[in-house]
Amino acid sequence: MGLPWGCGIPSLTGHAKGLLTSLVTLLLLQLGSAQLRVVGPDYPLTATVGQDVVLRCYLSPQRDARSLEVRWIRDEFSETVHHYRNGEDLYGEQMGAYAGRTELLRDGLSAGSLDLRITGLRPSDDGQYICIVKDADVYDKATVDLEMSATGADSHLSLRGYEAGGVRVLCQSAGWYPLPQLLWRDARGQHLSSDPQTHSQDQEGLFEIEGAVIVTGSVEGPLSCVVRSSHLQQEWKYSLHIAAPFFHNAQPLIVALILVIVLFVVFIGLSVYLFRKQAAQSRELEKKAAELAWRKCLLPQNTVKVTLDPHTAHPELIVSEDHRSVRRESKSQQVHNSQDRFKYPCCVLGHEEFREGRHCWEVEMEGELENESCWAVGVTRASVNKKEKIYPQNGIWAVRYQQGQLMPLTSQIHLPLSPVPTRIWVCLDCTQQQVSFINADNGVEIFTFTAASFNGESIRPWFCLGTEGIQLCLRDSTLQTLSPAPGGSCPSPDTPASPLLGPAGAAQE
């Protein structure tokens, strides 16, 4: 006779049932995650400046991607290159540098291909791209490395007169990327000792190189200027033959006459250069004096005391008891995970909200600033999404410190500041919709966002700490030079960009 139901088989205890349920849930999650994998090339893509490139990325196993969300981004601040969701291209968060230059290839979406075309390549496009795919159930990403190159124009070789018993030869070439190496060789291919190579970079990011060598009569045959690109593993050679009379038949009187002419030309050119430089410096000093006098009166009248809102702080951020400083720890704090708290990245908002008027506050960075350090300060709309992993640029106006340089958050423009200021005034003009940053040590403007689109929303102070070892502190006014001018009236600079800030460093959003 069979056993009754349940007889002879030990029943599972409540603890064992809970453990079994957890194991089954974990297995199902792993199986769900394995359903989608994003794959990119395992080798860098190479492309030429001015041409187009297609960044390859696909789903494995093959799956229709038309209903998924696809986002191509750059670097740790998650700058958006292209955004696609549910059959539409979304451009609200796209970096300005890629506006009108990207296209997600729709023909391959149904087969799981997520290829992105970038047109009119620039040197600044060089670097790493991340392809991220997600829907309600799955999330994965792949990395694509893009290496840019540009071959410069033919080198120009010229004789620059006699020097140290020989003839000085100059080699110049422009339009290269990345920076190549310039070498000199004789007719037998032997390297010649030369001056150190110099270079400069134009607005498009292309390099111009220049090098010189002194050639004596011991060098036989043609002289070659060689431009070597380690990136392309190629060399370009440009040759020049110097006739023997340049070395053996140069009369001392002719040499002396040439030197006199050269010195005279240099003297005239130097005099004109110094005159123009002095005039430009005078104009610049007058301009800075007017701007500084303007700020001496204007900034103190609009200074506000800003405090940090700990309810918005990322779990790895520790806000001081007086809510005036914040630092980052590697371990997350045990805090309530509310909708007001940042999830990505390590950010915190100021408690105050502004809708109208002008407001200025001072932020100081304490600690050793290294190339690995990363922080940012500025303002944001009060409605900023605090839970989005792909952090949007739209609605945040800030400057960031990264790789030893200060730059606007929305671009890769390095601001030429040495040393990088550690005390910064953040100035908000709600009426003119401008956000400016001023060096609190000398009153010099760092950068200005003009025509910022506040859209009638409240604006709050915004702070971000990307690394440990530093602390952001809010200070009361300590810039002694920024004291109100006698008489109570404010002077104005000659050509102000707005009622709040001067024209230097201004930029569109």
Coordinates of C-alpha atoms in Angstrom, one line a residue:
M1 CA 0.0 0.0 0.0
G2 CA 1.4 3.4 -0.9
L3 CA 2.3 5.9 1.7
P4 CA -0.1 8.8 2.3
W5 CA 0.8 12.2 0.8
G6 CA 3.6 13.7 2.7
C7 CA 4.4 10.6 4.7
G8 CA 8.0 9.3 4.7
I9 CA 9.4 12.5 3.1
P10 CA 10.8 15.1 5.6
S11 CA 9.0 18.5 5.1
L12 CA 11.2 21.6 4.4
T13 CA 11.6 24.0 7.2
G14 CA 10.8 27.7 6.7
H15 CA 14.5 28.5 6.6
A16 CA 15.3 25.9 4.0
K17 CA 12.4 27.1 1.8
G18 CA 13.7 30.7 2.0
L19 CA 17.2 29.6 1.0
L20 CA 15.8 27.6 -1.9
T21 CA 13.7 30.5 -3.1
S22 CA 16.7 32.8 -3.0
L23 CA 18.8 30.3 -5.1
V24 CA 16.0 30.0 -7.7
T25 CA 15.7 33.8 -7.9
L26 CA 19.4 34.3 -8.3
L27 CA 19.5 31.6 -11.1
L28 CA 16.6 33.3 -12.9
L29 CA 18.3 36.7 -12.7
Q30 CA 21.5 35.2 -14.1
L31 CA 19.6 33.5 -16.9
G32 CA 17.8 36.9 -17.7
S33 CA 21.1 38.7 -17.8
A34 CA 22.6 36.1 -20.1
Q35 CA 19.8 36.7 -22.6
L36 CA 21.4 39.9 -23.9
R37 CA 25.1 40.6 -24.4
V38 CA 26.6 43.7 -26.2
V39 CA 29.7 42.9 -28.2
G40 CA 32.2 45.4 -29.7
P41 CA 35.4 44.9 -31.7
D42 CA 38.4 43.6 -29.7
Y43 CA 40.8 45.9 -31.6
P44 CA 41.0 49.7 -32.0
L45 CA 39.3 51.3 -35.0
T46 CA 41.5 53.6 -37.1
A47 CA 40.2 56.6 -39.0
T48 CA 41.4 59.7 -40.8
V49 CA 40.6 63.3 -39.9
G50 CA 37.9 64.7 -42.3
Q51 CA 36.5 61.3 -43.2
D52 CA 33.6 59.2 -41.8
V53 CA 33.7 56.2 -39.5
V54 CA 31.3 53.5 -38.4
L55 CA 31.6 52.3 -34.7
R56 CA 30.6 48.7 -34.7
C57 CA 28.5 47.1 -31.9
Y58 CA 25.9 44.3 -31.9
L59 CA 23.7 42.1 -29.7
S60 CA 24.6 38.5 -29.1
P61 CA 22.6 36.4 -29.6
Q62 CA 21.0 38.2 -32.4
R63 CA 17.9 40.2 -31.4
D64 CA 15.6 42.9 -32.8
A65 CA 16.9 46.2 -31.2
R66 CA 14.3 48.6 -32.6
S67 CA 12.4 48.7 -29.3
L68 CA 15.5 49.0 -27.1
E69 CA 17.2 52.0 -25.7
V70 CA 20.7 52.5 -27.2
R71 CA 23.1 55.2 -26.0
W72 CA 26.7 55.9 -27.2
I73 CA 28.7 57.9 -24.6
R74 CA 32.2 59.1 -23.8
D75 CA 34.3 59.2 -20.6
E76 CA 33.3 58.9 -16.9
F77 CA 31.1 62.0 -17.0
S78 CA 28.9 60.0 -19.4
E79 CA 28.8 62.6 -22.2
T80 CA 26.2 61.6 -24.7
V81 CA 27.3 61.1 -28.3
H82 CA 24.0 59.7 -29.6
H83 CA 20.8 58.5 -28.0
Y84 CA 18.1 56.3 -29.5
R85 CA 14.9 55.0 -27.8
N86 CA 11.8 53.2 -29.2
G87 CA 12.5 54.1 -32.8
E88 CA 13.4 57.8 -32.2
D89 CA 16.7 59.7 -32.0
L90 CA 16.9 62.0 -29.0
Y91 CA 19.2 65.0 -29.2
G92 CA 18.4 66.8 -25.9
E93 CA 21.5 65.4 -24.1
Q94 CA 23.9 65.2 -27.1
M95 CA 27.3 66.9 -26.8
G96 CA 27.5 70.1 -28.9
A97 CA 30.6 68.7 -30.6
Y98 CA 28.6 65.9 -32.2
A99 CA 25.5 67.9 -33.3
G100 CA 24.5 67.0 -36.8
R101 CA 27.4 64.5 -37.1
T102 CA 26.0 61.2 -35.8
E103 CA 23.6 58.6 -37.2
L104 CA 22.5 55.3 -35.7
L105 CA 22.3 53.0 -38.8
R106 CA 18.6 51.9 -38.8
D107 CA 19.0 49.2 -41.4
G108 CA 20.8 46.8 -39.0
L109 CA 18.6 47.4 -35.9
S110 CA 16.3 44.5 -36.7
A111 CA 19.2 42.1 -36.8
G112 CA 20.8 43.4 -33.6
S113 CA 23.3 45.8 -35.1
L114 CA 23.9 49.0 -33.2
D115 CA 26.4 50.7 -35.5
L116 CA 27.0 54.4 -35.2
R117 CA 28.3 56.6 -38.0
I118 CA 30.2 59.7 -37.2
T119 CA 30.9 62.1 -40.1
G120 CA 33.6 64.8 -40.6
L121 CA 36.0 63.3 -38.1
R122 CA 38.1 65.7 -35.9
P123 CA 41.2 65.1 -33.8
S124 CA 39.0 65.6 -30.7
D125 CA 37.0 62.5 -31.7
D126 CA 40.0 60.3 -30.8
G127 CA 39.4 58.1 -27.7
Q128 CA 37.1 55.6 -26.2
Y129 CA 33.3 55.2 -26.9
I130 CA 30.9 53.1 -24.9
C131 CA 27.8 51.4 -26.4
I132 CA 25.1 50.9 -23.8
V133 CA 21.9 48.9 -24.4
K134 CA 19.0 48.5 -22.0
D135 CA 15.3 47.8 -21.6
A136 CA 13.1 47.0 -18.6
D137 CA 14.8 43.6 -18.0
V138 CA 18.4 43.8 -19.2
Y139 CA 21.4 46.1 -19.4
D140 CA 24.9 45.6 -21.0
K141 CA 27.6 47.7 -22.6
A142 CA 30.7 47.4 -24.8
T143 CA 33.7 49.6 -25.4
V144 CA 35.0 50.7 -28.8
D145 CA 38.4 52.5 -29.1
L146 CA 38.8 55.0 -32.0
E147 CA 42.3 56.1 -33.0
M148 CA 42.4 59.2 -35.2
S149 CA 45.2 60.2 -37.6
A150 CA 46.0 62.9 -40.1
T151 CA 48.8 63.1 -42.6
G152 CA 50.3 66.6 -42.9
A153 CA 51.2 68.6 -46.0
D154 CA 54.6 68.3 -47.6
S155 CA 57.4 69.7 -45.4
H156 CA 59.0 73.0 -46.3
L157 CA 62.8 73.1 -46.1
S158 CA 64.6 76.4 -46.1
L159 CA 68.1 77.8 -45.4
R160 CA 68.3 80.2 -42.5
G161 CA 71.8 81.5 -42.8
Y162 CA 75.3 80.7 -41.5
E163 CA 75.7 79.5 -37.9
A164 CA 78.5 77.7 -36.0
G165 CA 80.6 77.1 -39.1
G166 CA 77.8 75.6 -41.1
V167 CA 74.4 76.4 -42.7
R168 CA 71.2 76.3 -40.6
V169 CA 68.4 74.4 -42.3
L170 CA 64.8 74.6 -41.1
C171 CA 62.1 72.0 -41.7
Q172 CA 58.4 72.9 -41.2
S173 CA 55.2 70.8 -41.7
A174 CA 51.6 71.2 -40.6
G175 CA 48.3 69.2 -40.5
W176 CA 49.5 66.1 -38.5
Y177 CA 47.7 64.0 -35.9
P178 CA 48.8 62.7 -33.5
L179 CA 52.1 64.5 -33.0
P180 CA 54.8 62.9 -35.2
Q181 CA 58.5 62.8 -34.7
L182 CA 60.9 64.9 -36.9
L183 CA 64.3 63.5 -37.7
W184 CA 67.3 64.5 -39.9
R185 CA 69.4 62.0 -42.0
D186 CA 72.3 62.3 -44.3
A187 CA 72.6 60.6 -47.7
R188 CA 73.7 57.4 -46.1
G189 CA 70.7 57.3 -43.8
Q190 CA 72.6 58.2 -40.7
H191 CA 70.8 60.3 -38.1
L192 CA 72.1 63.9 -37.6
S193 CA 72.2 65.7 -34.3
S194 CA 69.7 68.6 -34.4
D195 CA 67.8 71.1 -32.3
P196 CA 64.9 69.8 -30.2
Q197 CA 61.7 69.6 -32.2
T198 CA 59.0 72.2 -31.5
H199 CA 55.3 72.1 -32.2
S200 CA 52.0 73.9 -32.0
Q201 CA 48.3 73.0 -32.3
D202 CA 45.7 74.8 -34.4
Q203 CA 42.0 75.3 -33.5
E204 CA 41.1 72.0 -35.2
G205 CA 43.6 70.1 -33.0
L206 CA 46.1 69.4 -35.8
F207 CA 49.8 69.7 -35.1
E208 CA 52.4 71.9 -36.8
I209 CA 56.0 70.7 -36.2
E210 CA 59.3 72.5 -36.8
G211 CA 62.9 71.5 -36.5
A212 CA 66.4 72.7 -37.4
V213 CA 69.8 71.3 -38.0
I214 CA 73.2 72.9 -38.7
V215 CA 74.9 71.3 -41.7
T216 CA 78.6 71.5 -42.3
G217 CA 80.7 70.7 -45.3
S218 CA 81.3 67.2 -43.9
V219 CA 77.8 66.2 -44.8
E220 CA 77.9 64.7 -48.3
G221 CA 74.9 64.4 -50.7
P222 CA 71.3 65.4 -50.1
L223 CA 70.0 66.2 -46.6
S224 CA 66.7 64.6 -45.6
C225 CA 64.0 65.8 -43.2
V226 CA 62.0 62.8 -42.1
V227 CA 58.6 62.9 -40.5
R228 CA 57.8 59.7 -38.6
S229 CA 54.3 58.7 -37.4
S230 CA 54.6 56.0 -34.8
H231 CA 50.8 55.8 -34.8
L232 CA 50.6 54.9 -38.6
Q233 CA 54.0 53.2 -38.6
Q234 CA 55.1 55.3 -41.6
E235 CA 57.7 57.8 -42.6
W236 CA 57.7 60.7 -45.0
K237 CA 61.1 62.0 -46.4
Y238 CA 61.8 65.4 -47.9
S239 CA 65.3 66.1 -49.3
L240 CA 67.4 69.2 -49.9
H241 CA 70.8 69.3 -51.6
I242 CA 73.2 72.1 -50.4
A243 CA 75.9 73.0 -53.0
A244 CA 79.5 72.9 -51.9
P245 CA 80.1 76.7 -52.4
F246 CA 77.9 77.4 -49.5
F247 CA 80.6 75.8 -47.3
H248 CA 83.9 76.5 -49.1
N249 CA 83.5 79.7 -51.1
A250 CA 81.6 81.9 -48.6
Q251 CA 83.6 85.1 -48.5
P252 CA 83.9 86.7 -45.1
L253 CA 82.7 90.0 -46.4
I254 CA 79.5 88.5 -47.9
V255 CA 78.9 86.6 -44.7
A256 CA 79.3 89.8 -42.7
L257 CA 77.0 91.7 -45.0
I258 CA 74.3 89.0 -44.8
L259 CA 74.6 89.0 -41.0
V260 CA 74.2 92.8 -40.9
I261 CA 71.1 92.6 -43.1
V262 CA 69.7 89.9 -41.0
L263 CA 70.3 91.7 -37.8
F264 CA 68.8 94.9 -39.2
V265 CA 65.6 93.1 -40.3
V266 CA 65.4 91.3 -36.9
F267 CA 65.8 94.7 -35.1
I268 CA 63.0 96.3 -37.2
G269 CA 60.8 93.3 -36.7
L270 CA 61.5 93.1 -33.0
S271 CA 60.8 96.8 -32.5
V272 CA 57.4 96.5 -34.2
Y273 CA 56.6 93.4 -32.2
L274 CA 57.5 95.0 -28.9
F275 CA 55.5 98.2 -29.7
R276 CA 52.4 96.2 -30.6
K277 CA 52.8 93.9 -27.6
Q278 CA 53.1 96.9 -25.2
A279 CA 50.0 98.5 -26.8
A280 CA 48.1 95.2 -26.5
Q281 CA 49.2 94.8 -22.8
S282 CA 48.1 98.3 -22.0
R283 CA 44.6 97.7 -23.5
E284 CA 44.4 94.4 -21.7
L285 CA 45.3 96.0 -18.3
E286 CA 42.8 98.7 -18.8
K287 CA 40.1 96.2 -19.6
K288 CA 40.9 94.0 -16.6
A289 CA 41.1 97.0 -14.3
A290 CA 37.6 98.0 -15.5
E291 CA 36.2 94.5 -15.0
L292 CA 37.8 94.1 -11.6
A293 CA 36.5 97.5 -10.4
W294 CA 33.1 96.5 -11.6
R295 CA 33.2 93.2 -9.7
K296 CA 34.6 94.9 -6.5
C297 CA 31.2 96.6 -6.2
L298 CA 28.9 94.1 -7.7
L299 CA 29.9 90.7 -6.1
P300 CA 29.5 91.7 -2.4
Q301 CA 26.1 93.1 -3.1
N302 CA 24.9 89.7 -4.4
T303 CA 26.7 87.3 -2.0
V304 CA 24.5 84.6 -0.5
K305 CA 25.2 82.0 2.1
V306 CA 24.8 78.5 0.5
T307 CA 24.4 75.3 2.5
L308 CA 24.5 71.7 1.4
D309 CA 21.3 69.6 1.4
P310 CA 22.3 66.2 2.9
H311 CA 19.1 64.6 1.7
T312 CA 20.4 64.9 -1.9
A313 CA 23.9 63.6 -1.2
H314 CA 25.1 60.4 -2.8
P315 CA 25.7 57.6 -0.2
E316 CA 29.5 57.9 -0.6
L317 CA 29.4 61.6 0.3
I318 CA 29.7 62.8 3.9
V319 CA 28.2 66.3 4.6
S320 CA 29.6 68.2 7.6
E321 CA 27.3 69.0 10.6
D322 CA 27.1 72.7 9.6
H323 CA 26.2 71.6 6.0
R324 CA 29.1 73.8 4.6
S325 CA 31.6 71.1 3.4
V326 CA 31.5 67.6 1.9
R327 CA 34.0 64.9 1.3
R328 CA 33.9 61.4 -0.3
E329 CA 34.5 58.0 1.3
S330 CA 35.0 54.7 -0.5
K331 CA 32.3 53.0 1.6
S332 CA 28.6 53.9 1.2
Q333 CA 26.8 55.4 4.2
Q334 CA 23.7 53.8 5.6
V335 CA 21.2 56.4 4.5
H336 CA 17.6 56.5 3.3
N337 CA 17.3 55.9 -0.4
S338 CA 14.8 58.7 -1.3
Q339 CA 13.9 60.1 -4.7
D340 CA 15.8 63.3 -3.8
R341 CA 19.2 61.4 -3.3
F342 CA 21.7 61.1 -6.2
K343 CA 22.4 57.6 -7.4
Y344 CA 24.9 58.5 -10.2
P345 CA 27.4 60.1 -9.9
C346 CA 28.7 61.3 -6.4
C347 CA 26.7 64.6 -6.3
V348 CA 25.0 66.8 -3.8
L349 CA 22.8 69.9 -4.2
G350 CA 22.7 73.2 -2.3
H351 CA 19.7 73.7 -0.1
E352 CA 18.9 77.1 -1.6
E353 CA 16.7 77.6 -4.7
F354 CA 16.9 80.7 -6.9
R355 CA 14.3 81.9 -9.5
E356 CA 15.2 85.6 -9.9
G357 CA 18.0 88.1 -9.2
R358 CA 21.8 87.7 -9.0
H359 CA 23.5 85.4 -6.5
C360 CA 27.2 84.6 -5.8
W361 CA 28.9 82.2 -3.5
E362 CA 32.4 81.0 -2.9
V363 CA 33.6 77.3 -3.1
E364 CA 37.1 76.2 -2.0
M365 CA 38.8 72.8 -2.8
E366 CA 40.9 71.5 0.2
G367 CA 43.5 68.7 -0.2
E368 CA 46.2 67.8 -2.7
L369 CA 45.0 68.3 -6.4
E370 CA 46.6 65.6 -8.5
N371 CA 46.0 64.6 -12.1
E372 CA 43.8 61.7 -10.8
S373 CA 41.6 64.2 -8.8
C374 CA 38.2 64.9 -10.2
W375 CA 35.6 67.4 -9.0
A376 CA 33.0 69.9 -10.4
V377 CA 31.0 72.9 -9.2
G378 CA 28.2 74.9 -10.7
V379 CA 24.4 75.0 -10.8
T380 CA 21.5 72.8 -12.1
R381 CA 17.8 72.9 -12.6
A382 CA 16.0 71.8 -9.4
S383 CA 14.2 69.1 -11.5
V384 CA 17.5 67.3 -12.4
N385 CA 17.1 63.5 -12.6
K386 CA 19.1 62.1 -9.7
K387 CA 18.6 58.4 -10.6
E388 CA 19.8 58.3 -14.2
K389 CA 23.0 56.4 -14.7
I390 CA 23.8 58.1 -18.0
Y391 CA 24.2 61.5 -16.4
P392 CA 22.9 64.3 -18.7
Q393 CA 24.7 67.5 -19.5
N394 CA 21.4 69.2 -20.3
G395 CA 20.4 71.3 -17.3
I396 CA 23.8 71.5 -15.6
W397 CA 26.2 74.5 -16.0
A398 CA 29.5 73.8 -14.3
V399 CA 33.3 73.7 -14.5
R400 CA 35.2 70.5 -13.7
Y401 CA 38.7 69.6 -12.7
Q402 CA 40.1 66.5 -14.5
Q403 CA 43.6 65.4 -15.6
G404 CA 45.2 68.4 -14.0
Q405 CA 43.0 70.8 -16.1
L406 CA 40.0 73.0 -15.5
M407 CA 37.3 72.8 -18.3
P408 CA 33.6 73.4 -18.9
L409 CA 31.5 70.3 -18.0
T410 CA 29.9 70.3 -21.5
S411 CA 33.1 70.3 -23.6
Q412 CA 36.8 69.2 -23.7
I413 CA 38.1 72.8 -23.9
H414 CA 41.0 73.2 -21.5
L415 CA 41.0 76.6 -19.8
P416 CA 44.5 78.0 -19.8
L417 CA 44.9 78.6 -16.0
S418 CA 48.2 78.2 -14.1
P419 CA 48.0 77.4 -11.4
V420 CA 44.4 76.0 -11.3
P421 CA 42.4 78.1 -8.8
T422 CA 41.2 76.3 -5.7
R423 CA 38.9 79.1 -4.6
I424 CA 36.1 79.9 -7.1
W425 CA 33.2 82.3 -7.1
V426 CA 30.0 80.8 -8.7
C427 CA 27.8 83.6 -10.0
L428 CA 24.2 83.1 -11.1
D429 CA 22.2 85.7 -13.0
C430 CA 18.6 84.4 -13.2
T431 CA 17.4 87.5 -15.1
Q432 CA 20.1 87.3 -17.9
Q433 CA 20.2 83.4 -17.7
Q434 CA 24.0 83.4 -17.3
V435 CA 26.3 81.3 -15.1
S436 CA 29.9 82.6 -14.5
F437 CA 32.9 81.3 -12.6
I438 CA 35.5 83.8 -11.2
N439 CA 38.9 83.2 -9.6
A440 CA 38.4 84.2 -6.0
D441 CA 42.1 84.9 -5.5
N442 CA 42.4 87.7 -8.1
G443 CA 38.8 88.4 -9.5
V444 CA 39.7 87.2 -13.0
E445 CA 36.9 85.5 -14.9
I446 CA 37.4 81.8 -15.6
F447 CA 34.4 81.0 -17.9
T448 CA 30.8 82.1 -18.6
F449 CA 27.8 80.2 -19.9
T450 CA 25.6 82.7 -21.8
A451 CA 22.0 82.2 -22.8
A452 CA 21.5 79.3 -20.4
S453 CA 18.1 77.8 -20.8
F454 CA 16.6 77.8 -17.2
N455 CA 13.1 77.3 -18.7
G456 CA 11.5 79.2 -15.7
E457 CA 12.7 76.5 -13.2
S458 CA 14.3 77.0 -9.9
I459 CA 18.1 76.8 -9.9
R460 CA 20.1 75.1 -7.2
P461 CA 23.9 75.0 -6.4
W462 CA 25.5 71.7 -7.6
F463 CA 28.6 69.9 -6.5
C464 CA 30.3 66.7 -7.6
L465 CA 33.3 64.7 -6.1
G466 CA 34.7 62.1 -8.5
T467 CA 37.6 61.0 -6.2
E468 CA 38.6 60.8 -2.6
G469 CA 41.3 62.9 -0.8
I470 CA 39.7 66.3 -1.4
Q471 CA 37.0 68.3 0.3
L472 CA 34.6 70.9 -1.2
C473 CA 33.9 73.7 1.3
L474 CA 31.5 76.7 1.1
R475 CA 33.1 79.9 2.4
D476 CA 31.9 83.3 3.4
S477 CA 33.3 86.2 1.4
T478 CA 37.1 86.2 1.9
L479 CA 38.2 88.0 -1.2
Q480 CA 39.4 91.3 0.3
T481 CA 39.8 93.0 -3.1
L482 CA 36.1 92.6 -3.8
S483 CA 34.9 95.3 -1.4
P484 CA 32.2 97.8 -2.4
A485 CA 33.4 100.9 -4.1
P486 CA 33.1 104.3 -2.3
G487 CA 30.0 106.2 -3.0
G488 CA 27.7 103.2 -3.5
S489 CA 27.7 103.3 -7.4
C490 CA 29.2 100.6 -9.5
P491 CA 31.4 101.3 -12.6
S492 CA 30.8 99.4 -15.8
P493 CA 33.4 97.8 -18.1
D494 CA 33.6 99.2 -21.7
T495 CA 32.0 96.3 -23.4
P496 CA 30.2 94.1 -20.8
A497 CA 28.6 90.8 -22.0
S498 CA 25.9 91.1 -19.3
P499 CA 24.9 93.2 -16.2
L500 CA 26.7 90.5 -14.1
L501 CA 29.9 89.6 -15.8
G502 CA 32.5 90.8 -18.3
P503 CA 33.0 89.4 -21.8
A504 CA 36.2 87.4 -21.2
G505 CA 35.7 83.6 -21.4
A506 CA 32.0 83.8 -22.3
A507 CA 30.5 80.8 -24.2
Q508 CA 27.1 79.7 -25.3
E509 CA 25.5 76.8 -23.5

